[in-house]
Amino acid sequence: MEIARRFIKERILSRDEFVLLLQQSGDADVREMLRQEAFALCRKYYGNKVYIRGLIEFTNYCKNNCYYCGIRRDNRNVRRYRLTEEEILSCCREGYALGYRTFVLQGGDDPYFTDERMTELIRRIKENHPDCAITLSIGEREKESYRKFREAGADRYLLRHETADEAHYRSLHPQEMSLSHRMKCLYDLKELGYQVGAGFMVGSPGQTLVNIADDLLFLHRLQPEMVGIGPFIPHHDTRYAGEKAGSVDMTIFLLSVIRILLPKVLLPATTALGTMDPFGREKGLLAGANVVMPNLSPEKNRKDYSLYDNKICTGEEAAQSIAALRKKVESVGCQVVTDRGDALR
Ligand code: 5AD
């Protein structure tokens, strides 16, 4: 209780103190105290607004082989797809008509989408929808590539750091990937003027409370505009098939902690959270989250973007079900808004 109070007051703790705080994530009083503070901060800066982002999963080809991910390169059981430029533009048109003003282009790390193809795509989306924000989520690239995308009109970039601990990073990723490069990408993106999103999985294999404390300290150093966290969920075609999933309660607790750590951050109640608990997203919104990212991908491809098992992609998860989503959001006293929802700086 004492440490939670201090955190609310100072908005930062030392590494050891964060570990102490995380050890109390099961304490109902501590949870409720942080939740209320997080909720109040969210109200203070964003009112009861919930921002919606149309998520377009435009390719599931990936040259990386992250051990936890269902669409990793070596998984032969994935039916690979790539949307055409026309298909992507048509997702945006449909999304625009539904009220979406941010399009998140998310994909595997797919070399087919060269800098030239990406910039052309970004240009065309901006041409059709000059009042919309474009968020990219396409992995690690050279700073020069990020610069071209930015000049073509990209506004934001999501690149979860996954874990801020070198050894833990090594255990989740193959040799050819490195934490230092990922962090360099995040700082490059910031320098180029992107609104940047980092983040990590909660309960990923081997994750300790000390790792999470380091994730929090890293987020505090980076000062990202957005943070994406969701529970780890095993995928049957990975080495972690038999691991247990991350905890919904810990995820909710961390949403509150992150809201307090970075009061103005844009914080999604993620698909993974909604997958693990039918009320996961509502709980997230009550604990400091203020963004949801419904799926705008073509129906026919949705189930092939299988990062983890049982990923929800129809029903209220679909961008098309915006009326149902509004109801859900209103059930917890919030209101879906359709403006771009840029980060407050
Ligand atoms: N469980 C939960 N989240 C996952 N991601 C990838 N695989 C899984 C999984 N098995 C997350 C990663 C990545 C984001 C796009 O999806 O954090 O950055």
Coordinates of C-alpha atoms and ligand atoms in Angstrom, one line a residue:
M1 CA 0.0 0.0 0.0
E2 CA 2.8 2.3 1.0
I3 CA 4.7 1.7 -2.2
A4 CA 1.6 2.2 -4.3
R5 CA 0.9 5.5 -2.6
R6 CA 4.5 6.6 -3.3
F7 CA 4.2 5.6 -6.9
I8 CA 1.0 7.6 -7.3
K9 CA 2.8 10.6 -5.8
E10 CA 6.1 10.4 -7.6
R11 CA 5.0 8.7 -10.8
I12 CA 8.2 6.8 -10.9
L13 CA 10.0 4.2 -8.7
S14 CA 13.4 2.5 -8.6
R15 CA 13.8 -0.9 -10.1
D16 CA 13.6 -2.6 -6.7
E17 CA 10.6 -0.6 -5.8
F18 CA 8.8 -1.5 -9.0
V19 CA 9.4 -5.2 -8.2
L20 CA 7.9 -4.6 -4.8
L21 CA 4.9 -3.0 -6.4
L22 CA 4.5 -5.8 -8.9
Q23 CA 4.6 -8.3 -6.1
Q24 CA 1.5 -6.6 -4.8
S25 CA -0.5 -7.0 -8.0
G26 CA -2.7 -9.6 -6.4
D27 CA -3.7 -7.3 -3.5
A28 CA -7.2 -6.1 -4.1
D29 CA -6.7 -2.8 -2.3
V30 CA -3.5 -1.9 -4.1
R31 CA -5.1 -2.8 -7.4
E32 CA -8.1 -0.7 -6.8
M33 CA -6.1 2.3 -5.6
L34 CA -4.0 2.2 -8.8
R35 CA -7.0 1.6 -11.0
Q36 CA -8.8 4.6 -9.6
E37 CA -5.8 6.8 -10.1
A38 CA -5.2 5.6 -13.6
F39 CA -8.9 6.1 -14.5
A40 CA -8.8 9.6 -13.0
L41 CA -5.7 10.5 -15.0
C42 CA -7.3 9.2 -18.2
R43 CA -10.4 11.3 -17.5
K44 CA -8.3 14.3 -16.8
Y45 CA -6.4 14.2 -20.1
Y46 CA -8.8 12.5 -22.4
G47 CA -12.2 12.8 -20.8
N48 CA -14.3 9.7 -21.4
K49 CA -13.2 9.4 -25.0
V50 CA -12.1 6.1 -26.5
Y51 CA -10.2 6.3 -29.7
I52 CA -10.7 3.7 -32.4
R53 CA -8.1 2.6 -34.9
G54 CA -8.9 0.4 -37.9
L55 CA -6.4 -2.4 -38.0
I56 CA -5.4 -3.7 -41.4
E57 CA -3.3 -6.8 -41.3
F58 CA -2.0 -6.6 -44.8
T59 CA 0.5 -9.4 -45.0
N60 CA 1.3 -12.4 -42.8
Y61 CA 4.6 -13.2 -44.6
C62 CA 7.5 -12.7 -42.2
K63 CA 11.2 -13.1 -42.5
N64 CA 11.6 -13.2 -38.8
N65 CA 11.3 -16.3 -36.6
C66 CA 10.3 -15.0 -33.2
Y67 CA 9.8 -18.1 -31.1
Y68 CA 6.4 -17.1 -29.7
C69 CA 4.7 -15.9 -32.8
G70 CA 2.3 -18.0 -34.9
I71 CA 3.3 -16.3 -38.2
R72 CA 7.0 -16.7 -37.7
R73 CA 9.0 -17.7 -40.9
D74 CA 9.5 -21.3 -40.1
N75 CA 5.9 -22.1 -39.4
R76 CA 4.9 -24.2 -42.5
N77 CA 1.3 -24.5 -41.4
V78 CA 0.3 -20.9 -42.0
R79 CA -1.6 -20.0 -45.2
R80 CA 0.3 -17.0 -46.3
Y81 CA -1.4 -14.0 -47.8
R82 CA -0.6 -10.5 -49.0
L83 CA -3.3 -7.9 -49.7
T84 CA -3.0 -6.1 -53.0
E85 CA -2.8 -2.3 -52.9
E86 CA -6.3 -2.1 -54.2
E87 CA -7.5 -4.4 -51.4
I88 CA -5.8 -2.2 -48.8
L89 CA -7.2 1.0 -50.2
S90 CA -10.7 -0.6 -50.2
C91 CA -10.3 -1.5 -46.5
C92 CA -9.5 2.1 -45.9
R93 CA -12.5 3.3 -47.8
E94 CA -14.7 0.9 -45.9
G95 CA -13.2 2.0 -42.7
Y96 CA -13.5 5.7 -43.5
A97 CA -17.3 5.2 -44.2
L98 CA -17.6 3.5 -40.8
G99 CA -16.0 6.5 -39.1
Y100 CA -12.3 5.4 -38.7
R101 CA -9.8 8.2 -39.0
T102 CA -6.7 6.2 -38.2
F103 CA -5.5 3.2 -40.2
V104 CA -3.0 0.9 -38.7
L105 CA -1.1 -1.0 -41.4
Q106 CA 0.3 -4.0 -39.6
G107 CA 2.1 -6.9 -41.1
G108 CA 4.8 -9.4 -40.7
D109 CA 8.3 -8.3 -41.7
D110 CA 7.6 -8.9 -45.4
P111 CA 10.4 -8.0 -47.9
Y112 CA 7.9 -7.8 -50.7
F113 CA 6.7 -4.5 -49.3
T114 CA 9.9 -2.6 -50.3
D115 CA 10.3 1.0 -49.3
E116 CA 9.0 1.9 -52.8
R117 CA 5.8 -0.2 -52.4
M118 CA 5.2 1.1 -48.9
T119 CA 5.7 4.8 -49.8
E120 CA 3.4 4.5 -52.8
L121 CA 0.8 2.8 -50.6
I122 CA 1.1 5.5 -47.9
R123 CA 0.8 8.3 -50.5
R124 CA -2.3 6.8 -52.0
I125 CA -4.0 6.4 -48.7
K126 CA -3.2 10.0 -47.7
E127 CA -4.4 11.2 -51.1
N128 CA -7.8 9.4 -50.6
H129 CA -8.1 10.3 -46.9
P130 CA -6.0 13.5 -46.1
D131 CA -7.8 13.8 -42.8
C132 CA -6.7 10.4 -41.5
A133 CA -3.6 9.3 -39.6
I134 CA -1.5 6.4 -40.8
T135 CA 0.1 4.1 -38.3
L136 CA 2.7 1.6 -39.5
S137 CA 3.5 -1.6 -37.7
I138 CA 5.9 -3.4 -40.0
G139 CA 8.9 -4.1 -37.9
E140 CA 12.6 -3.1 -38.0
R141 CA 13.9 -1.1 -40.9
E142 CA 16.7 1.3 -41.7
K143 CA 16.4 4.8 -40.5
E144 CA 16.4 6.0 -44.2
S145 CA 13.3 3.8 -44.8
Y146 CA 11.5 5.2 -41.8
R147 CA 12.4 8.7 -43.2
K148 CA 10.8 7.9 -46.5
F149 CA 7.6 6.6 -45.0
R150 CA 7.4 9.6 -42.8
E151 CA 7.9 11.9 -45.8
A152 CA 5.2 10.0 -47.7
G153 CA 2.8 10.7 -44.9
A154 CA 3.1 8.1 -42.1
D155 CA 2.3 9.6 -38.7
R156 CA 2.8 6.9 -36.2
Y157 CA 4.7 3.7 -35.7
L158 CA 4.1 0.7 -33.5
L159 CA 7.1 -1.5 -32.6
R160 CA 6.9 -3.3 -29.4
H161 CA 10.2 -3.7 -27.7
E162 CA 8.9 -7.1 -26.4
T163 CA 11.3 -7.1 -23.4
A164 CA 13.9 -4.7 -22.2
D165 CA 16.1 -7.4 -20.8
E166 CA 18.9 -8.6 -23.1
A167 CA 18.9 -12.3 -21.9
H168 CA 15.1 -12.5 -22.0
Y169 CA 15.1 -11.0 -25.5
R170 CA 17.6 -13.7 -26.6
S171 CA 15.4 -16.4 -25.2
L172 CA 12.4 -15.2 -27.2
H173 CA 14.1 -14.4 -30.5
P174 CA 16.7 -16.1 -32.8
Q175 CA 20.3 -15.0 -33.0
E176 CA 19.9 -12.6 -35.9
M177 CA 17.6 -10.3 -34.0
S178 CA 18.8 -8.0 -31.2
L179 CA 17.4 -5.9 -28.5
S180 CA 19.9 -3.1 -29.2
H181 CA 18.7 -2.8 -32.8
R182 CA 15.1 -2.8 -31.9
M183 CA 15.8 0.0 -29.4
K184 CA 17.7 1.9 -32.0
C185 CA 14.7 1.7 -34.3
L186 CA 12.5 3.1 -31.6
Y187 CA 14.8 6.1 -31.0
D188 CA 15.2 6.6 -34.8
L189 CA 11.4 6.7 -35.2
K190 CA 11.2 9.3 -32.4
E191 CA 13.8 11.4 -34.0
L192 CA 12.0 11.4 -37.2
G193 CA 8.9 12.8 -35.5
Y194 CA 6.7 9.8 -35.4
Q195 CA 4.3 9.2 -32.6
V196 CA 5.9 6.0 -31.4
G197 CA 4.4 3.0 -29.7
A198 CA 6.5 0.4 -27.7
G199 CA 5.2 -2.4 -25.5
F200 CA 5.5 -6.0 -24.5
M201 CA 3.7 -9.2 -23.8
V202 CA 2.6 -9.9 -20.2
G203 CA 3.6 -13.4 -19.0
S204 CA 5.8 -14.2 -22.0
P205 CA 7.8 -17.4 -21.4
G206 CA 10.6 -16.8 -18.9
Q207 CA 9.4 -13.3 -18.0
T208 CA 10.1 -12.3 -14.3
L209 CA 8.9 -9.4 -12.3
V210 CA 12.3 -7.9 -12.6
N211 CA 12.0 -8.0 -16.4
I212 CA 8.7 -6.1 -16.1
A213 CA 10.3 -3.6 -13.8
D214 CA 12.9 -3.0 -16.5
D215 CA 10.2 -2.7 -19.2
L216 CA 8.6 0.0 -17.1
L217 CA 11.9 1.8 -16.7
F218 CA 12.6 1.5 -20.4
L219 CA 9.2 3.0 -21.2
H220 CA 9.9 5.9 -18.9
R221 CA 13.2 6.6 -20.7
L222 CA 11.7 6.3 -24.1
Q223 CA 8.6 8.3 -23.4
P224 CA 6.6 6.8 -26.2
E225 CA 3.2 8.3 -27.2
M226 CA 1.6 4.8 -27.2
V227 CA 2.1 1.6 -25.3
G228 CA 0.7 -1.7 -26.4
I229 CA 0.6 -4.5 -23.9
G230 CA -1.4 -7.8 -23.9
P231 CA -1.2 -11.2 -22.3
F232 CA 1.1 -13.7 -24.0
I233 CA -1.1 -16.5 -25.5
P234 CA 0.5 -19.7 -26.7
H235 CA 0.3 -20.7 -30.4
H236 CA 0.1 -24.4 -31.1
D237 CA 2.8 -24.3 -33.8
T238 CA 5.5 -22.8 -31.7
R239 CA 8.0 -24.1 -29.1
Y240 CA 5.9 -22.4 -26.5
A241 CA 2.7 -24.3 -27.3
G242 CA 2.5 -25.9 -23.9
E243 CA 3.3 -22.7 -21.9
K244 CA 0.6 -21.0 -19.9
A245 CA -0.9 -17.8 -21.1
G246 CA -0.2 -14.5 -19.4
S247 CA -2.6 -13.3 -16.8
V248 CA -5.5 -10.9 -17.5
D249 CA -5.4 -9.5 -14.0
M250 CA -1.6 -8.7 -14.3
T251 CA -2.3 -7.1 -17.7
I252 CA -5.0 -4.9 -16.2
F253 CA -2.8 -4.0 -13.3
L254 CA 0.0 -3.0 -15.7
L255 CA -2.4 -0.9 -17.8
S256 CA -3.0 1.2 -14.6
V257 CA 0.7 1.3 -13.8
I258 CA 1.6 2.5 -17.3
R259 CA -1.2 5.1 -17.2
I260 CA 0.3 6.5 -14.0
L261 CA 3.9 6.3 -15.4
L262 CA 3.0 8.0 -18.6
P263 CA -0.2 10.0 -17.9
K264 CA -0.9 11.2 -21.5
V265 CA 0.0 8.0 -23.2
L266 CA -2.4 6.4 -25.7
L267 CA -3.1 2.9 -24.3
P268 CA -5.0 0.3 -26.2
A269 CA -7.1 -2.4 -24.6
T270 CA -5.7 -5.0 -27.0
T271 CA -7.1 -7.9 -29.0
A272 CA -5.1 -10.3 -26.9
L273 CA -6.8 -9.0 -23.7
G274 CA -10.2 -9.4 -25.4
T275 CA -9.2 -12.9 -26.5
M276 CA -8.4 -14.0 -23.0
D277 CA -11.5 -12.6 -21.3
P278 CA -14.8 -11.6 -22.9
F279 CA -14.8 -8.5 -20.7
G280 CA -11.1 -7.9 -21.0
R281 CA -11.4 -4.7 -23.0
E282 CA -14.0 -3.2 -20.8
K283 CA -11.9 -4.0 -17.8
G284 CA -8.9 -2.4 -19.6
L285 CA -11.0 0.8 -20.2
L286 CA -11.8 1.0 -16.6
A287 CA -8.2 0.7 -15.6
G288 CA -6.6 3.4 -17.8
A289 CA -6.8 2.2 -21.4
N290 CA -8.3 4.6 -23.9
V291 CA -7.9 3.0 -27.4
V292 CA -9.4 0.0 -29.1
M293 CA -8.2 -1.3 -32.5
P294 CA -11.0 -3.2 -34.3
N295 CA -10.1 -5.4 -37.2
L296 CA -10.6 -3.9 -40.7
S297 CA -8.8 -6.7 -42.6
P298 CA -10.8 -8.5 -45.3
E299 CA -13.0 -11.3 -43.8
K300 CA -11.3 -13.9 -45.9
N301 CA -7.8 -13.3 -44.5
R302 CA -8.6 -12.7 -40.9
K303 CA -8.1 -16.1 -39.5
D304 CA -4.7 -16.5 -41.2
Y305 CA -3.2 -13.6 -39.2
S306 CA -2.8 -16.0 -36.3
L307 CA -0.2 -14.6 -33.9
Y308 CA -1.6 -16.8 -31.2
D309 CA -4.4 -19.4 -30.7
N310 CA -8.1 -18.4 -30.7
K311 CA -7.4 -14.8 -31.7
I312 CA -10.8 -13.1 -31.9
C313 CA -11.5 -11.5 -35.2
T314 CA -15.2 -11.5 -35.8
G315 CA -18.2 -10.3 -33.7
E316 CA -17.4 -7.2 -31.8
E317 CA -13.8 -7.4 -32.7
A318 CA -14.7 -6.6 -36.4
A319 CA -14.5 -3.0 -37.4
Q320 CA -17.8 -3.5 -39.1
S321 CA -19.5 -4.1 -35.7
I322 CA -19.0 -0.5 -34.6
A323 CA -22.5 -0.3 -33.2
A324 CA -21.8 -3.2 -30.9
L325 CA -18.5 -1.8 -30.0
R326 CA -20.1 1.5 -29.1
K327 CA -22.5 -0.3 -26.8
K328 CA -19.6 -2.1 -25.1
V329 CA -17.7 1.1 -24.6
E330 CA -20.7 2.9 -23.3
S331 CA -21.5 0.1 -20.9
V332 CA -18.4 1.3 -18.9
G333 CA -19.3 5.0 -19.2
C334 CA -17.0 5.8 -22.1
Q335 CA -17.7 7.2 -25.5
V336 CA -16.3 6.1 -28.9
V337 CA -15.0 9.1 -30.8
T338 CA -14.0 9.2 -34.4
D339 CA -11.4 12.0 -34.6
R340 CA -7.8 11.1 -35.3
G341 CA -6.9 11.0 -31.7
D342 CA -3.3 12.2 -31.8
A343 CA -1.2 11.9 -28.7
L344 CA -1.1 14.8 -26.3
R345 CA 2.4 16.0 -25.9
Ligands
5AD1 N1 0.8 -13.9 -27.7 C1 0.5 -12.6 -27.5 N2 1.0 -11.6 -28.3 C2 1.8 -12.0 -29.3 N3 2.4 -11.3 -30.2 C3 3.1 -12.1 -31.1 N4 2.9 -13.4 -30.7 C4 2.1 -13.3 -29.6 C5 1.6 -14.3 -28.7 N5 1.8 -15.6 -28.9 C6 2.5 -9.8 -30.2 C7 3.9 -9.3 -30.2 C8 4.0 -8.4 -31.4 C9 2.5 -8.1 -31.7 C10 2.2 -7.7 -33.1 O1 1.8 -9.3 -31.3 O2 4.1 -8.5 -29.0 O3 4.7 -7.3 -31.2

